[in-house]
PDB file of C-alpha atoms and ligand atoms in Angstrom:
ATOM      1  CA  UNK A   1      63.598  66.612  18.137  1.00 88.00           C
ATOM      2  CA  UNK A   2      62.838  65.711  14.343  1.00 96.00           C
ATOM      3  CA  UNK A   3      60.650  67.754  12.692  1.00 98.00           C
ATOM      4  CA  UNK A   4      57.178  66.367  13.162  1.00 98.00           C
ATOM      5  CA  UNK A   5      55.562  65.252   9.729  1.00 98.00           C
ATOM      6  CA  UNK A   6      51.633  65.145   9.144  1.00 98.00           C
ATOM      7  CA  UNK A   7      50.934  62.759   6.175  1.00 98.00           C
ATOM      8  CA  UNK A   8      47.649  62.202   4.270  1.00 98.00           C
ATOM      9  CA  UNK A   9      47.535  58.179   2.536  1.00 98.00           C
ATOM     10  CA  UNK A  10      44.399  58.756  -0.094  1.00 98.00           C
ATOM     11  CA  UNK A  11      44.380  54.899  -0.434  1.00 98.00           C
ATOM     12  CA  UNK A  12      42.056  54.183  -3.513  1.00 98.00           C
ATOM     13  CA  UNK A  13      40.684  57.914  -3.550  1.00 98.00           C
ATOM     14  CA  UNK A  14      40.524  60.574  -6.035  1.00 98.00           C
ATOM     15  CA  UNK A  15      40.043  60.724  -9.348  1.00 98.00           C
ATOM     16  CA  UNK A  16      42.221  63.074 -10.996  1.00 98.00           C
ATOM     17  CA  UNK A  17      40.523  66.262 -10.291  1.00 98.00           C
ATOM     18  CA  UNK A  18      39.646  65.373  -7.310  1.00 98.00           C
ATOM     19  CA  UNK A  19      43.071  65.068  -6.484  1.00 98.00           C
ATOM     20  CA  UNK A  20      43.941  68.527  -7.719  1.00 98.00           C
ATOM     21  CA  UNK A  21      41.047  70.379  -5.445  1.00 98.00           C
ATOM     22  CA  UNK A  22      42.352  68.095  -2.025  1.00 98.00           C
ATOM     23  CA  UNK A  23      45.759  68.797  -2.803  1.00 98.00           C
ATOM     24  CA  UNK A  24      44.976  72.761  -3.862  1.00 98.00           C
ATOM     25  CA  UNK A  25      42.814  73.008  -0.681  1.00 98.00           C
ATOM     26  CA  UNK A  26      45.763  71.186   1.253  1.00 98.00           C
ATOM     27  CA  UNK A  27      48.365  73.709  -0.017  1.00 98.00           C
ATOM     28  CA  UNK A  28      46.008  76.643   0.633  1.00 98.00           C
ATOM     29  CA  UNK A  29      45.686  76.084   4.374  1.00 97.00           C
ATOM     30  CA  UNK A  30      49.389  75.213   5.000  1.00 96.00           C
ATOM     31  CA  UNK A  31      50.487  77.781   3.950  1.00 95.00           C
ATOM     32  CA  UNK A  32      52.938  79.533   6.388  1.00 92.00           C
ATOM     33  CA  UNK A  33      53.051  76.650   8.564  1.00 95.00           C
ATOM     34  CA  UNK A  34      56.657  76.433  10.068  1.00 94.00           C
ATOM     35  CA  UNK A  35      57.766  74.130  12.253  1.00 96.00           C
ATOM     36  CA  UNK A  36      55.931  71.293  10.393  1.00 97.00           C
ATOM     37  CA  UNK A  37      56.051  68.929   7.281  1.00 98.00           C
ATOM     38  CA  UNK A  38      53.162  67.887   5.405  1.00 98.00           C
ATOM     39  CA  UNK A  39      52.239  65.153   2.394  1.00 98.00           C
ATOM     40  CA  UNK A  40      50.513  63.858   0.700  1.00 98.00           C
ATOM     41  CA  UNK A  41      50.074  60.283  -0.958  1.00 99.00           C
ATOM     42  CA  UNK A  42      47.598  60.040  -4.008  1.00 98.00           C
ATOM     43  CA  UNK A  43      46.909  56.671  -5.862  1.00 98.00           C
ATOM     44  CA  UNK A  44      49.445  56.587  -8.923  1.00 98.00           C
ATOM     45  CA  UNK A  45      46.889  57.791 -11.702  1.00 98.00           C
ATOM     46  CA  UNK A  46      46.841  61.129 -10.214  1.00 98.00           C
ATOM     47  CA  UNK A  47      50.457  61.379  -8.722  1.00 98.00           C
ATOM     48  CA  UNK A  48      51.418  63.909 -11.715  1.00 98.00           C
ATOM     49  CA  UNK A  49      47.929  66.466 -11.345  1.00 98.00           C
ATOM     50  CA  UNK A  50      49.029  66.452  -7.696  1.00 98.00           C
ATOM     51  CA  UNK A  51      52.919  67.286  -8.289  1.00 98.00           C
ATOM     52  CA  UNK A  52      51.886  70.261 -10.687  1.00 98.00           C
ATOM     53  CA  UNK A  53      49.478  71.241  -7.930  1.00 98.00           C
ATOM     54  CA  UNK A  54      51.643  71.224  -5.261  1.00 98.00           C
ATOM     55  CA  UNK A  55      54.337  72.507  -7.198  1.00 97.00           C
ATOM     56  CA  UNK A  56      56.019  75.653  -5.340  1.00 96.00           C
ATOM     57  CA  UNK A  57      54.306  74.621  -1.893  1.00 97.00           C
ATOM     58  CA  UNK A  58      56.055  73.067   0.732  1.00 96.00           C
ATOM     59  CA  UNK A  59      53.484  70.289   0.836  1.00 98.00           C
ATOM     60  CA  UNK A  60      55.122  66.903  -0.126  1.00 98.00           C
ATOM     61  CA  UNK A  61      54.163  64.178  -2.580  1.00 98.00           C
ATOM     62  CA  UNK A  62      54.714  60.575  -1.628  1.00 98.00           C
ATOM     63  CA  UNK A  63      53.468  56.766  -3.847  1.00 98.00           C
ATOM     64  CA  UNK A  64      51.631  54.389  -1.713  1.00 98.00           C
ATOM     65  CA  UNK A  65      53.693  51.702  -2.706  1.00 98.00           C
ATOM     66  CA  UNK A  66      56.291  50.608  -5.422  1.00 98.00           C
ATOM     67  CA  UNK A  67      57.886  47.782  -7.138  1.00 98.00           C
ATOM     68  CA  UNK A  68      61.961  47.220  -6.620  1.00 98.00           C
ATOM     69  CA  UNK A  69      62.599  46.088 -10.251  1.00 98.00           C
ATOM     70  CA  UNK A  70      63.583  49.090 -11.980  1.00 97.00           C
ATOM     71  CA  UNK A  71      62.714  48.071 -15.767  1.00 97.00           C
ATOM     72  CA  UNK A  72      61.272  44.560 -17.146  1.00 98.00           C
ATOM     73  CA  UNK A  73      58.539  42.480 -17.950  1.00 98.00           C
ATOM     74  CA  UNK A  74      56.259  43.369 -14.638  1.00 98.00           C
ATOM     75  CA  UNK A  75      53.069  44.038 -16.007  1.00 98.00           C
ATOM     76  CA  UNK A  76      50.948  46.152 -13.838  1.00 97.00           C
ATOM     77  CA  UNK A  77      54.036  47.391 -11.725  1.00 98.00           C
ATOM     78  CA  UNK A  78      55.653  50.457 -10.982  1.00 98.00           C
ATOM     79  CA  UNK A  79      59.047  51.300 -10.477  1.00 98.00           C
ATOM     80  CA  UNK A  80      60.752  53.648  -8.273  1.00 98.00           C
ATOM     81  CA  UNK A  81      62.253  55.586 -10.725  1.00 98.00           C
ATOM     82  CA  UNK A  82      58.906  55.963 -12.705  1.00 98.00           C
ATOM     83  CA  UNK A  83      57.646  57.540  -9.269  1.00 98.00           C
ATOM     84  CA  UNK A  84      60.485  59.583  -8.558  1.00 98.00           C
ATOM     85  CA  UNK A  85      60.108  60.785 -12.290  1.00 98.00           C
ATOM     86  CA  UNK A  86      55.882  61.575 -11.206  1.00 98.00           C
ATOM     87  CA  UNK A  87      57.666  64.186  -8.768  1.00 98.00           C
ATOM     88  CA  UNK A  88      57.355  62.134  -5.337  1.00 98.00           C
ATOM     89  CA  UNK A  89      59.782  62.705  -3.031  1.00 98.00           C
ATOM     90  CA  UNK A  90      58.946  59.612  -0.417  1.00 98.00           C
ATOM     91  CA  UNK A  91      57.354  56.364  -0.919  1.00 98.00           C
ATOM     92  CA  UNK A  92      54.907  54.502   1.827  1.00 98.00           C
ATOM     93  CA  UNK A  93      56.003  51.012   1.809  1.00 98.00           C
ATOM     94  CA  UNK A  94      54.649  47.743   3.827  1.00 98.00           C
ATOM     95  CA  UNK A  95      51.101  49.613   4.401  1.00 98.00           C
ATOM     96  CA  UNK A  96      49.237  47.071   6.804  1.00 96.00           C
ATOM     97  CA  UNK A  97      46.138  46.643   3.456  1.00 97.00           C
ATOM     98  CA  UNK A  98      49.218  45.820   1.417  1.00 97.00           C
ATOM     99  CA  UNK A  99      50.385  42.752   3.884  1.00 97.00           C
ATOM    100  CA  UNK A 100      47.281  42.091   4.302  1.00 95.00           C
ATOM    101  CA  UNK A 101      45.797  42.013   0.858  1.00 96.00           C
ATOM    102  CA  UNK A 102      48.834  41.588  -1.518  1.00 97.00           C
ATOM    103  CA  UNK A 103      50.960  39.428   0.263  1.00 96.00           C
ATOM    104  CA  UNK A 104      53.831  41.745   0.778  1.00 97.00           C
ATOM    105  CA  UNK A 105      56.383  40.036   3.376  1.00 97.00           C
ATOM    106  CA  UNK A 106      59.194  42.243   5.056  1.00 97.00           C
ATOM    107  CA  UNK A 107      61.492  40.342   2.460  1.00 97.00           C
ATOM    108  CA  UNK A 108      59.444  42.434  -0.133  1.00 98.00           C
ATOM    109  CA  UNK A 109      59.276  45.363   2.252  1.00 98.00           C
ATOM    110  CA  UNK A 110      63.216  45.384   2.436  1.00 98.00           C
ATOM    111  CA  UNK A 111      63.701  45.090  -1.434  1.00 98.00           C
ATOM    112  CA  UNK A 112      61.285  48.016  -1.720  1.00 98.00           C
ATOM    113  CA  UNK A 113      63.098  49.844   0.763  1.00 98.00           C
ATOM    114  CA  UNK A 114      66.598  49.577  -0.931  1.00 97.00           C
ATOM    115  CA  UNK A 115      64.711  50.429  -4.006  1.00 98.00           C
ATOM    116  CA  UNK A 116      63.449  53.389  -2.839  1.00 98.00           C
ATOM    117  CA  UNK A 117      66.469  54.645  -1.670  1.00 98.00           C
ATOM    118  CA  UNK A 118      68.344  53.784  -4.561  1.00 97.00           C
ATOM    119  CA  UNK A 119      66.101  56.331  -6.427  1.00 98.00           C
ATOM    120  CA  UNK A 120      66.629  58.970  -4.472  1.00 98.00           C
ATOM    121  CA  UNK A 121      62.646  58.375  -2.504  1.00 98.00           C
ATOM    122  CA  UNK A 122      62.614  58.596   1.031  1.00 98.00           C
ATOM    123  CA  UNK A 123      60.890  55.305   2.423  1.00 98.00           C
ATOM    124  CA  UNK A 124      57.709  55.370   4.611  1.00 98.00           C
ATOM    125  CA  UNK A 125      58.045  52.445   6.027  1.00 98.00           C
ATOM    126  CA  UNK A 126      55.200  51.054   7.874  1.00 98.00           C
ATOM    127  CA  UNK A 127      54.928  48.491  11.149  1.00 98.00           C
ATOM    128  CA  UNK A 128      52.064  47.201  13.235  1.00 98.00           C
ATOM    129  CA  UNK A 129      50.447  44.487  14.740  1.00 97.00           C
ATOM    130  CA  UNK A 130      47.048  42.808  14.089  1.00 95.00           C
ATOM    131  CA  UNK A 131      44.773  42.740  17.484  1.00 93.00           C
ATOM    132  CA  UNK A 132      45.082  39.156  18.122  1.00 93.00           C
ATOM    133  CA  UNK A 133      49.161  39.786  17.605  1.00 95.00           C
ATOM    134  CA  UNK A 134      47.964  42.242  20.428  1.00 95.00           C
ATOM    135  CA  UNK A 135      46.485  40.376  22.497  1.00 93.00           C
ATOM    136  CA  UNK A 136      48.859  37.668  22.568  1.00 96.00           C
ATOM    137  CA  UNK A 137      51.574  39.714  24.023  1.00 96.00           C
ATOM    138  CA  UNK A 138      53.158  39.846  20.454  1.00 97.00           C
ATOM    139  CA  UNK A 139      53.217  43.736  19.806  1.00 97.00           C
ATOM    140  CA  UNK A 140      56.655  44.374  20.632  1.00 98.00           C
ATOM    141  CA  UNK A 141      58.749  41.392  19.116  1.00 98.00           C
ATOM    142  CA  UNK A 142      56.358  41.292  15.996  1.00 98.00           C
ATOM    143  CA  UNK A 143      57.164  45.488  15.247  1.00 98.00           C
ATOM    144  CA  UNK A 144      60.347  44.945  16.290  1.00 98.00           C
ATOM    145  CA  UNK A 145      60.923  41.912  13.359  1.00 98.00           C
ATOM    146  CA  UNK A 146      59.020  44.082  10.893  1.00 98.00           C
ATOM    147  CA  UNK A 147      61.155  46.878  11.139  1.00 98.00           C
ATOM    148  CA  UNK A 148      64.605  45.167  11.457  1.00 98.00           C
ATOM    149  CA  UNK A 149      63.484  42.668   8.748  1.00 98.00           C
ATOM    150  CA  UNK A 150      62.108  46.046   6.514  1.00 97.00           C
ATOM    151  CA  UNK A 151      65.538  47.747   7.168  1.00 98.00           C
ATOM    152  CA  UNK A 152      68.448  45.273   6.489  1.00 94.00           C
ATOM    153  CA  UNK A 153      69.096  46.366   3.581  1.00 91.00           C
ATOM    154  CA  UNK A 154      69.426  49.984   3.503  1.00 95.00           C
ATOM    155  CA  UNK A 155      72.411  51.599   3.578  1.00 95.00           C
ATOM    156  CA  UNK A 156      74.127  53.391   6.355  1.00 95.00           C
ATOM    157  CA  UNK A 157      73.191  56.791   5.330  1.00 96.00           C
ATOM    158  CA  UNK A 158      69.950  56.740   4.116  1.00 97.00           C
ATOM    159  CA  UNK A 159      68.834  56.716   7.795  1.00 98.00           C
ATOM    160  CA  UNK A 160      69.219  60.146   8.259  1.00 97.00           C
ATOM    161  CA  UNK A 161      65.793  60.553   5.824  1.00 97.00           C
ATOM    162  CA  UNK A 162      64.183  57.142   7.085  1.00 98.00           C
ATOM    163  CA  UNK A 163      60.476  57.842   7.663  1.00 98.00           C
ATOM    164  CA  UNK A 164      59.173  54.996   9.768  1.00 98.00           C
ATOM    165  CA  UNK A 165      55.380  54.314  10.747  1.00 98.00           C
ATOM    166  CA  UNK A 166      53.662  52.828  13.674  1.00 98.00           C
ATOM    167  CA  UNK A 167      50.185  51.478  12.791  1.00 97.00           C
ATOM    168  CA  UNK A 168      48.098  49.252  14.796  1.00 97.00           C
ATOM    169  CA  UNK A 169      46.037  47.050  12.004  1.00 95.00           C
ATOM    170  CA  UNK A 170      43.337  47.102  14.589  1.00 94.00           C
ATOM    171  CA  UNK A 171      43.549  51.128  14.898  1.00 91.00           C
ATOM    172  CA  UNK A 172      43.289  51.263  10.866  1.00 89.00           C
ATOM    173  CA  UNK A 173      40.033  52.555   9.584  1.00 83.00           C
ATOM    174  CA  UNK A 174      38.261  51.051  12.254  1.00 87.00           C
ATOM    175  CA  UNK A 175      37.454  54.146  14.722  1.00 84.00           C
ATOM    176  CA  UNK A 176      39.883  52.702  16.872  1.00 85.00           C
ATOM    177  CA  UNK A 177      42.915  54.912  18.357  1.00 88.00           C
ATOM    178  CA  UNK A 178      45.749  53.300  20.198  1.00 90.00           C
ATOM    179  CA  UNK A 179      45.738  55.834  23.506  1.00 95.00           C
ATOM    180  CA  UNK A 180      48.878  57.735  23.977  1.00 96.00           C
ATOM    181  CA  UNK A 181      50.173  55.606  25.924  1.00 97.00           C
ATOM    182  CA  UNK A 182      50.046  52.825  23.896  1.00 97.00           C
ATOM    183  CA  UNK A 183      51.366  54.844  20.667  1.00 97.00           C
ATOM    184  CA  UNK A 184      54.257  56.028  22.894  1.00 98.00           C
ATOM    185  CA  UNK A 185      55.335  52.492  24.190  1.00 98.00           C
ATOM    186  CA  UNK A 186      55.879  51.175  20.495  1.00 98.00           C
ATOM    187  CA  UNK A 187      57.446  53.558  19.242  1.00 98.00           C
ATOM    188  CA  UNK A 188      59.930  54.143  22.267  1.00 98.00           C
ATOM    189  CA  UNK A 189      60.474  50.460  21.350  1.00 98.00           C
ATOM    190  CA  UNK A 190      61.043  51.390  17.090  1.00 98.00           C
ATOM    191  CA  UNK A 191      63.107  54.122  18.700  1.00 98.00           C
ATOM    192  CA  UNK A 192      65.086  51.894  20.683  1.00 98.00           C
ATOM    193  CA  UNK A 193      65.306  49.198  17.845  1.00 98.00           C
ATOM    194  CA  UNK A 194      66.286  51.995  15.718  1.00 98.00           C
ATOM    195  CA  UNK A 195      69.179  52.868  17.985  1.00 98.00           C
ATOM    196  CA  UNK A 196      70.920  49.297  17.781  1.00 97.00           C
ATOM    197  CA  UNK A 197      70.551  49.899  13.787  1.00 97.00           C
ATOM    198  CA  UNK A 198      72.502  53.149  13.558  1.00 97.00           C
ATOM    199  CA  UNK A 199      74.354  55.526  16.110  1.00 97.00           C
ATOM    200  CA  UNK A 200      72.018  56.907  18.530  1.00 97.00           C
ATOM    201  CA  UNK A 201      71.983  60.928  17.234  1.00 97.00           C
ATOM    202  CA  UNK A 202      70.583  59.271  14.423  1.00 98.00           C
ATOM    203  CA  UNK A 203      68.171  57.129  15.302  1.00 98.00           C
ATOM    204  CA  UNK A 204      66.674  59.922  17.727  1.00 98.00           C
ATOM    205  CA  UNK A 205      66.405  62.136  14.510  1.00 98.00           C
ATOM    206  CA  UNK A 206      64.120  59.196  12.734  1.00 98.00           C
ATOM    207  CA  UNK A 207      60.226  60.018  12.496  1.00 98.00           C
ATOM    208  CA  UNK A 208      57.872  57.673  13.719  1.00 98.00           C
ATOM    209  CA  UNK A 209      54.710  58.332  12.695  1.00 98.00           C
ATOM    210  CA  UNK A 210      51.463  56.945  14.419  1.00 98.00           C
ATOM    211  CA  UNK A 211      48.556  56.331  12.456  1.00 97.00           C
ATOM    212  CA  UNK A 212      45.416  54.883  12.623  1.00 95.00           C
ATOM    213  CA  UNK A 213      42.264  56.662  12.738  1.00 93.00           C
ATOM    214  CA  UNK A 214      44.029  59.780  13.935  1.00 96.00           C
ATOM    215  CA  UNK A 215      41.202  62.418  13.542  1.00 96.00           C
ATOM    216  CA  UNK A 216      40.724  65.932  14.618  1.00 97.00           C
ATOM    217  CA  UNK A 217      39.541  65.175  17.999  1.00 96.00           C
ATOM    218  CA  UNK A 218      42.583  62.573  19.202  1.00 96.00           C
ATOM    219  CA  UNK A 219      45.337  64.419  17.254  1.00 97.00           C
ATOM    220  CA  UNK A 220      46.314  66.644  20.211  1.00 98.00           C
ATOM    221  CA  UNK A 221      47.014  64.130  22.502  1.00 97.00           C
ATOM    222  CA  UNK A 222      48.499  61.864  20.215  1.00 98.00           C
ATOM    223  CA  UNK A 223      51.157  64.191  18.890  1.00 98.00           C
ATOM    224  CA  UNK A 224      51.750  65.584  22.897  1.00 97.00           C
ATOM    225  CA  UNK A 225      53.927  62.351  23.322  1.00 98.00           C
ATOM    226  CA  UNK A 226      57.010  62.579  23.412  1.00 97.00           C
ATOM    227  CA  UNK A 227      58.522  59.883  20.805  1.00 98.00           C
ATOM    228  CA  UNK A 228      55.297  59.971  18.107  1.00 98.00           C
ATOM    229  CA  UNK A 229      56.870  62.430  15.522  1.00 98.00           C
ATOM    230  CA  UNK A 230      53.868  62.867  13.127  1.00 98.00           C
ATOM    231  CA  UNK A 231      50.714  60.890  11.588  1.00 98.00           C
ATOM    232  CA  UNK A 232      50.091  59.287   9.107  1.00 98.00           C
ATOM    233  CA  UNK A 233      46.124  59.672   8.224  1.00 98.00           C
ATOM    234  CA  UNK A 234      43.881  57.756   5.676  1.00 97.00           C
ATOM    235  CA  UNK A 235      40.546  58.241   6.165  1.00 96.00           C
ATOM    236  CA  UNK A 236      40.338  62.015   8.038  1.00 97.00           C
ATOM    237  CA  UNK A 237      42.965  62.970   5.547  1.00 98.00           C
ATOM    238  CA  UNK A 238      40.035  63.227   2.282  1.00 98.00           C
ATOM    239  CA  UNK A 239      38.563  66.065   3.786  1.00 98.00           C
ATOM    240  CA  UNK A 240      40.693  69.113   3.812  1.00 98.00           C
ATOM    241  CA  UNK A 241      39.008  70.559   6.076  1.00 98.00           C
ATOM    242  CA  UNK A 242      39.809  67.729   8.911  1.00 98.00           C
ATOM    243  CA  UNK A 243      43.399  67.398   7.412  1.00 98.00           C
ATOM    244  CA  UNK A 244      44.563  70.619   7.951  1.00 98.00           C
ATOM    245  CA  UNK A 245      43.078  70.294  11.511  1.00 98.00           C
ATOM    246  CA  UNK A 246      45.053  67.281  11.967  1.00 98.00           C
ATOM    247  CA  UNK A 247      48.245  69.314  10.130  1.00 98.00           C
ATOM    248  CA  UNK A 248      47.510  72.766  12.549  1.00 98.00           C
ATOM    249  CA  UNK A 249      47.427  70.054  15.673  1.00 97.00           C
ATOM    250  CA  UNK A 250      48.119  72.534  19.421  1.00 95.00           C
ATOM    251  CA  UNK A 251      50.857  71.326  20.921  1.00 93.00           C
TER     252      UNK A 251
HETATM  253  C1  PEP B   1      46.331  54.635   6.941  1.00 86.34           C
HETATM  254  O1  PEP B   1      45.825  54.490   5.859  1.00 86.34           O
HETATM  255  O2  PEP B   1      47.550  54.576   7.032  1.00 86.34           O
HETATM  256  C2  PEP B   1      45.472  54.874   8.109  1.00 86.34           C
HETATM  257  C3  PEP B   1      46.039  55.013   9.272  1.00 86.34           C
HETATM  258  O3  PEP B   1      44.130  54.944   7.900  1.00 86.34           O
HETATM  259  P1  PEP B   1      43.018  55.548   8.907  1.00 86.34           P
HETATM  260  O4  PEP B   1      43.524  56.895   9.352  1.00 86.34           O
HETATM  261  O5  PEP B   1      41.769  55.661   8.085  1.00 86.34           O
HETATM  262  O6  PEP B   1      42.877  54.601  10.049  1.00 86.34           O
END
């Protein structure tokens, strides 16, 4: 069994400082936790107060996005290599809002991926259906497209780090949880999808996160099946004090 992961997305949180108390309050009340990974994704502004702050802690630092180019005339962009250099370790790519509101396409998500990877990030990379994809019976083949189209290019080895995410778009910020049951259905699919991408003992070790409005009260149950392997939380994830209750989850 992989080693489950509980992962905070700030989104477009946190001004600097604010960053540095969440992520010193973050760091504070993991410490000693064994048995579990934790990180933490600030917006790009305050990726570097958050490295020195986490600096020394086990807690990890991950980019919300990035752009594959690694040097050239891209205003506004950011490359992997400029993240890697912030002191990230992973980056979250294909986030539902980014699909949704900046036209990313897995063809982008894939050249992200291989981007990542080439820097030495470990890719988030994140999958889910909208609720009319839902209810059209579309959940499965749509995830399953998003993650092999997300995937074809990265190499062989680099999915022995591969950090993959289930998220409803539906479940996202709304209130709305997928049940267990639902969570564990798509991702034994990911996980089987997975498994006809690389041998089997390897694809069992990938984490599949679930998010989407994972809170303290629906984290329990969530993390009690058997192929979710983490969370990835946005909105509980701004208040430490629901965080670390999501991160100290009883199994
Ligand atoms: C997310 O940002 O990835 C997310 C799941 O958000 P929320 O927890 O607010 O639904």
């Amino acid at each position: 069994m992989p080693t489950p992961l509980l992962a905070g997305n700030w989104k477009l949180h946190c001004l600097r400082q604010e960053a540095r108390d969440l992520a010193s309050a973050i760091v504070d009340g993991s410490k000693g936790l064994e048995g579990r990974d934790v990180l933490v994704a600030p917006p790009y502004t305050a990726l570097v107060d958050t490295a020195e702050v986490l600096s020394g802690s086990s807690v990890a630092l991950s980019s919300q996005d990035l752009y594959w180019e690694p040097k050239g005339a891209f205003t506004g962009q950011v490359s992997a290599a400029m993240i890697k250099d912030t002191g990230c370790s992973h980056a979250i790519i294909g986030h539902s809002e980014r699909r949704q509101h900046f036209g990313e396409t897995d063809y982008t998500v894939a050249k992200k991926v291989a981007a990542a990877d080439e820097a030495g990030l470990i890719p988030i990379v994140c999958v889910g259906e909208t609720l009319e994809q839902r209810e059209e019976g579309a959940t499965m083949a749509l995830v399953e497209k998003q993650v092999r189209g997300g995937l074809f290019e990265l190499p062989a080895e680099a999915f022995k780090t591969l950090i993959v995410a289930y998220e409803p778009v539906w479940a996202i910020g709304t209130g709305k949880t997928a049940t267990p049951e639902q969570a564990e259905e798509v991702h034994q699919h990911i996980r089987s999808v997975l498994r006809s991408l690389t041998e089997d003992a390897i694809a069992d070790d990938i984490r599949i996160l679930y998010g989407g409005s994972v809170k303290p009260d629906n984290v329990d149950e969530l993390m009690a099946c058997p192929n979710v392997n983490g969370a990835l939380v946005g909105g509980a994830s701004l208040k430490a004090d629901d965080f670390l209750r999501i991160v100290h989850y009883q199994e």
